[in-house]
Amino acid sequence: MNLYPPVLLTALLAIAASSTAEEPLARLEPPAPNSPAEPLAKQMSVAKAVDFIDRASLHWQRSRKCVTCHTNGAYLMARAQLKADPAPHISVRKFFEQYVDGWAKKKPDPEGIVATASALAMDDAANGKLTEATRAAFGEAWKIQRDDGSWDWLKCGWGPFESDDHYGVTLAAIAAAKAPGDYAQTGQAAAGLAKLRGYLKNHPPRLPHHKAMMLWLGGELPKWVGKNDRQRWQKELLDLQLPDGGWATAGLGDWKRKDGSAQTLDRGDGYGTGFVIFALRQSGLPASHPAIRRGIGWLKTNQRESGRWFTRSPYKDGRHYISHAGTVFALLALAECGELK
């Protein structure tokens, strides 16, 4: 992956903080709605993909004024690792920091606090320095952590992010482990992580998506995932690969659609394919593995003209915001396999 040197990033942050740097971003149009009818791109373009996630995240924070797992939260997990115009990333990062500052007056629900802290920590990890905003956000998260290690997570049926407590637990553990400056060893973080580990011991992963998150977590905290579990979960995910080379998001859970209609299980999509490849790579599966190569082939041939990788929502048809996270994880998967040019 391509990383900006810390000194260069600091200089770019100072430049982009000016109103002159913000003006072009304010004029950026949001991307067109996510649609299954959008044509496939004739050739994969990393630049178009980055432009899409930039536009989606900037528009989300302007229109919604919040952090969400499927758009700007996912964005901040990856954007610092992508070599592209830094101004949009800096603007999103600035929004997150201002969002945390605003908690002095009004805090979001627990999932908003954890998602914000986790995204900030992963962004910090790419830049090599723990920031005060990340420390403050995680401080709030640990304060409201329940005795069993979890949080009172949003459960509105929107898989995979807003349907059970497991996602928030694994996300927070991954992010706290990744946070630079030995953050995981500090008193508050160490106590919170101990509670997270207790939760995971008492609540084994049930769904394939849970198991993929555990594989990702095992890449950060190897002692938390045993060899037998790792190999078994790898096999379960590999067995879900479809004939087209991709993975279906709906196949990673048991989520029900709001209208009772059937899930799309017979073809790959952006989130399912990108996320599973990324998780398998974090677990140590080599980029040369035949299933990984087939999955990368799917990503290279299924990007849409706008730059996104479309994913049908496993809850209801409409805006399909999971396509935003799907595009982020497609880029992460390609990066993990040395495919970003």
XYZ file of N, CA and C in Angstrom, residues 47-240:
582
model
N -8.433 5.368 -9.808
C -8.693 6.799 -9.650
C -10.186 7.083 -9.554
N -10.981 6.422 -10.398
C -12.431 6.619 -10.338
C -13.013 6.095 -9.032
N -12.469 4.990 -8.545
C -12.954 4.437 -7.276
C -12.683 5.394 -6.129
N -11.485 5.975 -6.098
C -11.148 6.926 -5.043
C -12.020 8.169 -5.155
N -12.227 8.642 -6.374
C -13.100 9.800 -6.581
C -14.515 9.513 -6.080
N -14.986 8.282 -6.309
C -16.333 7.929 -5.846
C -16.422 7.958 -4.324
N -15.471 7.325 -3.627
C -15.577 7.314 -2.161
C -15.354 8.703 -1.583
N -14.521 9.522 -2.245
C -14.364 10.914 -1.808
C -15.703 11.644 -1.867
N -16.347 11.570 -3.011
C -17.614 12.284 -3.207
C -18.698 11.764 -2.271
N -18.780 10.454 -2.130
C -19.815 9.872 -1.267
C -19.641 10.316 0.178
N -18.416 10.317 0.670
C -18.170 10.670 2.070
C -18.344 12.163 2.320
N -17.841 12.980 1.403
C -18.015 14.426 1.561
C -19.495 14.805 1.544
N -20.247 14.199 0.625
C -21.681 14.499 0.552
C -22.399 14.009 1.806
N -22.027 12.845 2.315
C -22.688 12.303 3.504
C -22.503 13.243 4.693
N -21.282 13.675 4.935
C -21.073 14.488 6.124
C -21.707 15.865 5.994
N -21.824 16.387 4.756
C -22.486 17.677 4.570
C -23.984 17.556 4.768
N -24.559 16.475 4.265
C -26.021 16.344 4.287
C -26.542 15.695 5.560
N -25.756 14.797 6.168
C -26.235 14.050 7.337
C -25.616 14.497 8.655
N -24.460 15.126 8.588
C -23.803 15.665 9.792
C -23.498 14.586 10.826
N -23.134 13.398 10.359
C -22.853 12.316 11.303
C -21.857 11.347 10.691
N -21.452 10.371 11.498
C -20.562 9.295 11.062
C -21.386 8.028 10.931
N -21.151 7.291 9.864
C -21.855 6.033 9.676
C -20.895 4.968 9.185
N -21.133 3.715 9.585
C -20.228 2.619 9.243
C -20.121 2.410 7.736
N -21.234 2.640 7.006
C -21.242 2.256 5.599
C -20.656 3.312 4.658
N -20.380 4.522 5.151
C -19.876 5.542 4.228
C -18.603 6.192 4.771
N -18.722 7.278 5.533
C -17.492 7.970 5.924
C -16.696 7.205 6.980
N -17.345 6.319 7.751
C -16.598 5.482 8.683
C -15.693 4.508 7.951
N -16.259 3.807 6.971
C -15.450 2.899 6.152
C -14.370 3.670 5.400
N -14.724 4.835 4.904
C -13.788 5.672 4.145
C -12.518 5.956 4.936
N -12.693 6.359 6.200
C -11.531 6.767 6.981
C -10.663 5.570 7.365
N -11.201 4.358 7.257
C -10.392 3.172 7.508
C -9.324 2.972 6.442
N -9.542 3.545 5.256
C -8.690 3.199 4.123
C -8.044 4.379 3.424
N -8.640 5.554 3.476
C -8.250 6.618 2.549
C -6.802 7.079 2.709
N -6.263 7.053 3.923
C -4.883 7.502 4.121
C -3.884 6.574 3.443
N -4.318 5.367 3.108
C -3.426 4.397 2.487
C -3.411 4.506 0.965
N -4.247 5.379 0.425
C -4.397 5.482 -1.023
C -3.690 6.734 -1.531
N -2.847 6.559 -2.526
C -2.108 7.687 -3.070
C -3.004 8.451 -4.030
N -3.510 9.578 -3.579
C -4.427 10.401 -4.367
C -4.451 11.788 -3.744
N -5.176 12.692 -4.360
C -5.322 14.050 -3.837
C -5.686 13.981 -2.354
N -4.868 14.524 -1.453
C -5.151 14.394 -0.024
C -6.271 15.300 0.490
N -6.686 16.292 -0.289
C -7.642 17.279 0.230
C -8.964 16.666 0.696
N -9.604 15.758 -0.068
C -10.857 15.178 0.431
C -10.673 14.400 1.733
N -9.589 13.638 1.816
C -9.317 12.891 3.044
C -9.153 13.833 4.228
N -8.418 14.906 4.035
C -8.205 15.870 5.109
C -9.526 16.491 5.548
N -10.403 16.761 4.598
C -11.699 17.350 4.927
C -12.554 16.391 5.745
N -12.546 15.111 5.368
C -13.316 14.124 6.130
C -12.728 13.965 7.525
N -11.421 13.904 7.596
C -10.766 13.785 8.896
C -11.116 14.979 9.791
N -11.100 16.165 9.224
C -11.448 17.373 9.979
C -12.876 17.295 10.497
N -13.788 16.773 9.667
C -15.170 16.615 10.109
C -15.245 15.683 11.313
N -14.516 14.574 11.279
C -14.528 13.625 12.395
C -14.043 14.298 13.674
N -12.980 15.064 13.567
C -12.449 15.720 14.758
C -13.438 16.738 15.313
N -14.085 17.482 14.432
C -15.099 18.444 14.883
C -16.315 17.725 15.454
N -16.634 16.581 14.879
C -17.749 15.770 15.376
C -17.489 15.338 16.818
N -16.264 14.884 17.090
C -15.912 14.478 18.454
C -15.946 15.679 19.391
N -15.463 16.819 18.949
C -15.529 18.029 19.777
C -16.968 18.367 20.154
N -17.893 18.110 19.238
C -19.301 18.403 19.484
C -19.949 17.531 20.524
N -19.285 16.436 20.902
C -19.866 15.545 21.913
C -19.940 16.194 23.291
N -19.215 17.287 23.474
C -19.302 17.990 24.763
C -20.728 18.467 25.018
N -21.472 18.713 23.920
C -22.859 19.172 24.054
C -23.867 18.048 23.805
N -23.581 17.211 22.816
C -24.515 16.138 22.498
C -23.772 14.962 21.886
N -23.852 13.808 22.554
C -23.174 12.618 22.072
C -24.106 11.794 21.185
N -23.553 11.103 20.186
C -24.364 10.185 19.390
C -24.660 8.915 20.180
N -25.411 8.012 19.592
C -25.670 6.719 20.214
C -24.374 5.917 20.288
N -24.359 4.837 21.079
C -23.111 4.076 21.250
C -22.446 3.648 19.956
N -23.250 3.205 18.977
C -22.621 2.753 17.730
C -21.903 3.897 17.017
N -22.440 5.129 17.144
C -21.788 6.274 16.533
C -20.467 6.595 17.203
N -20.410 6.455 18.519
C -19.178 6.712 19.256
C -18.116 5.685 18.897
N -18.502 4.407 18.886
C -17.533 3.341 18.599
C -17.061 3.419 17.151
N -17.980 3.648 16.226
C -17.599 3.734 14.816
C -16.652 4.896 14.571
N -16.905 6.028 15.232
C -16.035 7.194 15.081
C -14.643 6.919 15.639
N -14.587 6.385 16.843
C -13.297 6.080 17.456
C -12.511 5.082 16.608
N -13.203 4.074 16.094
C -12.525 3.035 15.322
C -11.970 3.578 14.016
N -12.761 4.389 13.330
C -12.293 4.963 12.070
C -11.104 5.891 12.300
N -11.171 6.711 13.339
C -10.055 7.600 13.654
C -8.789 6.813 13.974
N -8.937 5.724 14.723
C -7.772 4.926 15.099
C -7.117 4.294 13.882
N -7.929 3.821 12.935
C -7.354 3.209 11.737
C -6.688 4.256 10.850
N -7.251 5.445 10.830
C -6.613 6.541 10.095
C -5.289 6.905 10.761
N -5.283 6.972 12.084
C -4.049 7.245 12.811
C -2.997 6.177 12.531
N -3.417 4.930 12.442
C -2.481 3.832 12.214
C -1.746 4.014 10.895
N -2.451 4.501 9.887
C -1.818 4.722 8.590
C -0.802 5.857 8.647
N -1.023 6.806 9.567
C -0.144 7.967 9.668
C 0.910 7.842 10.769
N 0.748 6.813 11.609
C 1.783 6.514 12.594
C 1.754 7.318 13.869
N 0.688 8.070 14.130
C 0.640 8.879 15.343
C -0.774 8.907 15.910
N -0.881 8.601 17.185
C -2.180 8.660 17.856
C -2.539 10.111 18.135
N -3.737 10.506 17.723
C -4.161 11.893 17.915
C -5.052 12.023 19.144
N -5.191 13.243 19.599
C -6.037 13.503 20.757
C -7.491 13.204 20.449
N -7.918 13.458 19.213
C -9.305 13.165 18.843
C -9.616 11.678 18.989
N -8.686 10.832 18.588
C -8.877 9.386 18.709
C -8.916 8.970 20.170
N -7.981 9.496 20.937
C -7.952 9.162 22.366
C -9.247 9.584 23.047
N -9.742 10.767 22.707
C -10.977 11.264 23.323
C -12.176 10.419 22.909
N -12.236 10.055 21.620
C -13.367 9.257 21.139
C -13.384 7.885 21.788
N -12.232 7.249 21.862
C -12.174 5.942 22.527
C -12.461 6.076 24.019
N -12.034 7.186 24.612
C -12.347 7.394 26.017
C -13.845 7.369 26.281
N -14.612 8.009 25.391
C -16.072 7.973 25.516
C -16.610 6.565 25.302
N -16.014 5.832 24.353
C -16.481 4.473 24.077
C -16.285 3.562 25.288
N -15.119 3.668 25.915
C -14.872 2.795 27.075
C -15.796 3.141 28.232
N -16.170 4.406 28.360
C -17.051 4.816 29.455
C -18.418 4.148 29.367
N -18.900 3.917 28.143
C -20.251 3.388 27.980
C -20.245 1.900 27.620
N -19.083 1.282 27.658
C -19.002 -0.159 27.402
C -19.740 -0.914 28.499
N -20.524 -1.899 28.138
C -21.280 -2.665 29.111
C -20.391 -3.682 29.828
N -20.897 -4.216 30.927
C -20.111 -5.147 31.733
C -19.713 -6.397 30.962
N -20.553 -6.801 30.005
C -20.216 -8.011 29.242
C -19.218 -7.747 28.121
N -18.797 -6.478 27.966
C -17.806 -6.127 26.971
C -18.367 -5.488 25.721
N -19.678 -5.578 25.517
C -20.293 -5.050 24.298
C -20.824 -3.639 24.529
N -21.459 -3.109 23.509
C -22.166 -1.834 23.603
C -23.619 -2.043 23.222
N -24.456 -1.103 23.610
C -25.870 -1.151 23.244
C -25.979 -0.742 21.778
N -25.713 -1.688 20.907
C -25.571 -1.436 19.473
C -26.922 -1.318 18.787
N -26.954 -0.533 17.739
C -28.182 -0.394 16.948
C -28.504 -1.719 16.260
N -29.742 -2.172 16.395
C -30.166 -3.442 15.797
C -31.470 -3.211 15.042
N -31.316 -2.662 13.832
C -32.499 -2.352 13.030
C -32.632 -3.282 11.826
N -31.859 -4.361 11.803
C -31.966 -5.325 10.723
C -31.125 -5.012 9.504
N -30.313 -3.935 9.579
C -29.487 -3.546 8.443
C -28.138 -4.259 8.536
N -28.097 -5.506 8.099
C -26.835 -6.229 8.099
C -25.892 -5.650 7.062
N -24.585 -5.787 7.273
C -23.957 -6.485 8.401
C -23.568 -5.578 9.563
N -23.824 -4.263 9.446
C -23.303 -3.338 10.446
C -24.255 -3.052 11.603
N -25.539 -3.119 11.358
C -26.514 -2.667 12.356
C -27.556 -3.734 12.634
N -27.057 -4.922 13.006
C -27.990 -6.025 13.256
C -27.676 -6.810 14.525
N -26.477 -6.666 15.082
C -26.150 -7.369 16.329
C -24.960 -6.691 17.006
N -24.651 -7.143 18.228
C -23.574 -6.527 19.007
C -22.185 -6.953 18.545
N -22.086 -8.085 17.878
C -20.789 -8.670 17.560
C -19.940 -7.749 16.695
N -20.567 -7.075 15.731
C -19.800 -6.229 14.834
C -19.086 -5.112 15.597
N -19.781 -4.440 16.496
C -19.169 -3.354 17.248
C -18.017 -3.820 18.117
N -18.149 -4.999 18.701
C -17.096 -5.544 19.555
C -15.834 -5.807 18.751
N -15.982 -6.500 17.625
C -14.795 -6.828 16.834
C -14.194 -5.579 16.196
N -15.039 -4.668 15.734
C -14.533 -3.436 15.136
C -13.696 -2.659 16.140
N -14.199 -2.502 17.358
C -13.472 -1.753 18.386
C -12.172 -2.443 18.757
N -12.188 -3.771 18.853
C -10.968 -4.497 19.211
C -9.903 -4.336 18.128
N -10.310 -4.447 16.866
C -9.366 -4.265 15.758
C -8.762 -2.861 15.806
N -9.621 -1.872 15.964
C -9.161 -0.481 15.923
C -8.258 -0.149 17.106
N -8.622 -0.598 18.299
C -7.784 -0.319 19.468
C -6.421 -0.988 19.330
N -6.405 -2.188 18.744
C -5.140 -2.888 18.540
C -4.282 -2.184 17.495
N -4.919 -1.613 16.475
C -4.190 -0.931 15.403
C -3.709 0.458 15.807
N -4.362 1.063 16.778
C -4.017 2.440 17.152
C -2.540 2.541 17.505
N -1.850 3.539 16.951
C -0.399 3.655 17.197
C -0.082 4.135 18.606
N 1.212 4.170 18.887
C 1.664 4.663 20.187
C 1.384 3.718 21.331
N 1.285 2.414 21.031
C 0.988 1.415 22.073
C -0.280 1.757 22.841
N -1.259 2.299 22.128
C -2.493 2.693 22.802
C -3.148 1.520 23.514
N -3.106 0.330 22.901
C -3.766 -0.835 23.494
C -3.204 -1.200 24.859
N -1.995 -0.723 25.166
C -1.370 -1.041 26.451
C -1.725 -0.044 27.544
N -2.362 1.055 27.193
C -2.730 2.041 28.213
C -3.843 1.491 29.098
N -3.955 2.034 30.285
C -4.861 1.469 31.273
C -6.297 1.317 30.805
N -6.902 2.401 30.316
C -8.305 2.365 29.919
C -8.516 1.420 28.742
N -7.625 1.478 27.774
C -7.757 0.613 26.600
C -7.550 -0.848 26.962
N -6.560 -1.136 27.798
C -6.285 -2.518 28.188
C -7.482 -3.120 28.920
N -8.095 -2.311 29.791
C -9.275 -2.800 30.512
C -10.434 -3.039 29.552
N -10.627 -2.117 28.605
C -11.700 -2.290 27.631
C -11.479 -3.489 26.744
N -10.243 -3.699 26.312
C -9.931 -4.855 25.470
C -10.125 -6.165 26.225
N -9.800 -6.181 27.490
C -10.018 -7.394 28.293
C -11.504 -7.750 28.326
N -12.346 -6.744 28.437
C -13.785 -6.990 28.427
C -14.257 -7.447 27.045
N -13.660 -6.881 25.991
C -14.011 -7.317 24.643
C -13.645 -8.783 24.439
N -12.475 -9.164 24.916
C -12.062 -10.559 24.764
C -12.994 -11.491 25.527
N -13.428 -11.045 26.697
C -14.384 -11.846 27.457
C -15.695 -12.028 26.703
N -16.158 -10.946 26.078
C -17.390 -11.049 25.294
C -17.231 -12.076 24.179
N -16.125 -12.022 23.477
C -15.924 -12.921 22.335
C -15.780 -14.370 22.771
N -15.224 -14.597 23.945
C -15.150 -15.970 24.458
C -16.526 -16.496 24.801
N -17.397 -15.606 25.269
C -18.754 -16.014 25.656
C -19.748 -15.981 24.497
N -19.367 -15.365 23.390
C -20.248 -15.251 22.231
C -19.471 -15.617 20.966
N -19.272 -16.897 20.723
C -18.511 -17.315 19.532
C -19.186 -16.805 18.261
N -18.398 -16.554 17.232
C -18.975 -16.039 15.986
C -19.949 -17.038 15.376
N -21.099 -16.545 15.000
C -22.155 -17.402 14.471
C -22.268 -17.299 12.955
N -22.235 -16.091 12.449
C -22.422 -15.862 11.022
C -21.076 -15.808 10.294
N -21.067 -16.092 8.996
C -19.817 -15.953 8.243
C -19.203 -14.560 8.360
N -20.043 -13.518 8.427
C -19.489 -12.172 8.569
C -18.785 -12.021 9.906
N -19.352 -12.592 10.965
C -18.679 -12.576 12.262
C -17.306 -13.234 12.145
N -17.269 -14.372 11.456
C -16.018 -15.133 11.351
C -14.980 -14.373 10.535
N -15.422 -13.668 9.510
C -14.498 -12.840 8.737
C -13.935 -11.718 9.602
N -14.785 -11.108 10.424
C -14.300 -10.070 11.341
C -13.291 -10.655 12.325
N -13.536 -11.880 12.776
C -12.600 -12.521 13.696
C -11.264 -12.805 13.012
N -11.293 -13.155 11.737
C -10.043 -13.360 11.002
C -9.264 -12.053 10.904
N -9.969 -10.962 10.638
C -9.329 -9.652 10.604
C -8.732 -9.334 11.980
N -9.507 -9.583 13.015
C -9.039 -9.331 14.375
C -7.812 -10.178 14.706
N -7.817 -11.439 14.255
C -6.681 -12.314 14.514
C -5.406 -11.826 13.868
N -5.538 -11.070 12.780
C -4.369 -10.478 12.159
C -3.749 -9.394 13.012
N -4.565 -8.738 13.835
C -4.082 -7.683 14.731
C -3.716 -8.227 16.107
N -4.483 -9.185 16.600
C -4.245 -9.768 17.921
C -4.207 -11.289 17.756
N -3.083 -11.838 17.321
C -3.009 -13.266 16.980
C -3.399 -14.208 18.115
N -3.149 -13.807 19.347
C -3.472 -14.696 20.466
C -4.973 -14.840 20.690
N -5.753 -13.971 20.075
C -7.197 -14.023 20.263
C -7.875 -15.053 19.359
N -7.187 -15.520 18.349
C -7.772 -16.475 17.404
C -6.826 -17.666 17.265
N -7.294 -18.848 17.682
C -6.472 -20.039 17.609
C -6.322 -20.553 16.186
N -5.308 -21.364 15.976
C -5.013 -21.892 14.646
C -6.180 -22.692 14.079
N -6.782 -23.548 14.891
C -7.881 -24.382 14.395
C -9.078 -23.542 13.978
N -9.403 -22.539 14.784
C -10.511 -21.646 14.424
C -10.185 -20.897 13.143
N -8.970 -20.390 13.053
C -8.587 -19.636 11.866
C -8.727 -20.484 10.604
N -8.239 -21.693 10.645
C -8.303 -22.553 9.466
C -9.745 -22.939 9.145
N -10.540 -23.181 10.175
C -11.939 -23.556 9.938
C -12.719 -22.400 9.331
N -12.496 -21.195 9.836
C -13.218 -20.033 9.317
C -12.748 -19.677 7.918
N -11.467 -19.828 7.662
C -10.985 -19.615 6.299
C -11.712 -20.546 5.326
N -11.808 -21.810 5.691
C -12.470 -22.784 4.812
C -13.936 -22.444 4.605
N -14.619 -22.025 5.678
C -16.037 -21.679 5.553
C -16.227 -20.522 4.574
N -15.360 -19.537 4.653
C -15.481 -18.398 3.738
C -15.112 -18.795 2.316
N -14.086 -19.597 2.167
C -13.712 -20.055 0.832
C -14.827 -20.872 0.195
N -15.532 -21.642 0.999
C -16.631 -22.462 0.485
C -17.812 -21.616 0.002
N -17.869 -20.368 0.422
C -18.953 -19.473 0.004
C -18.655 -18.750 -1.305
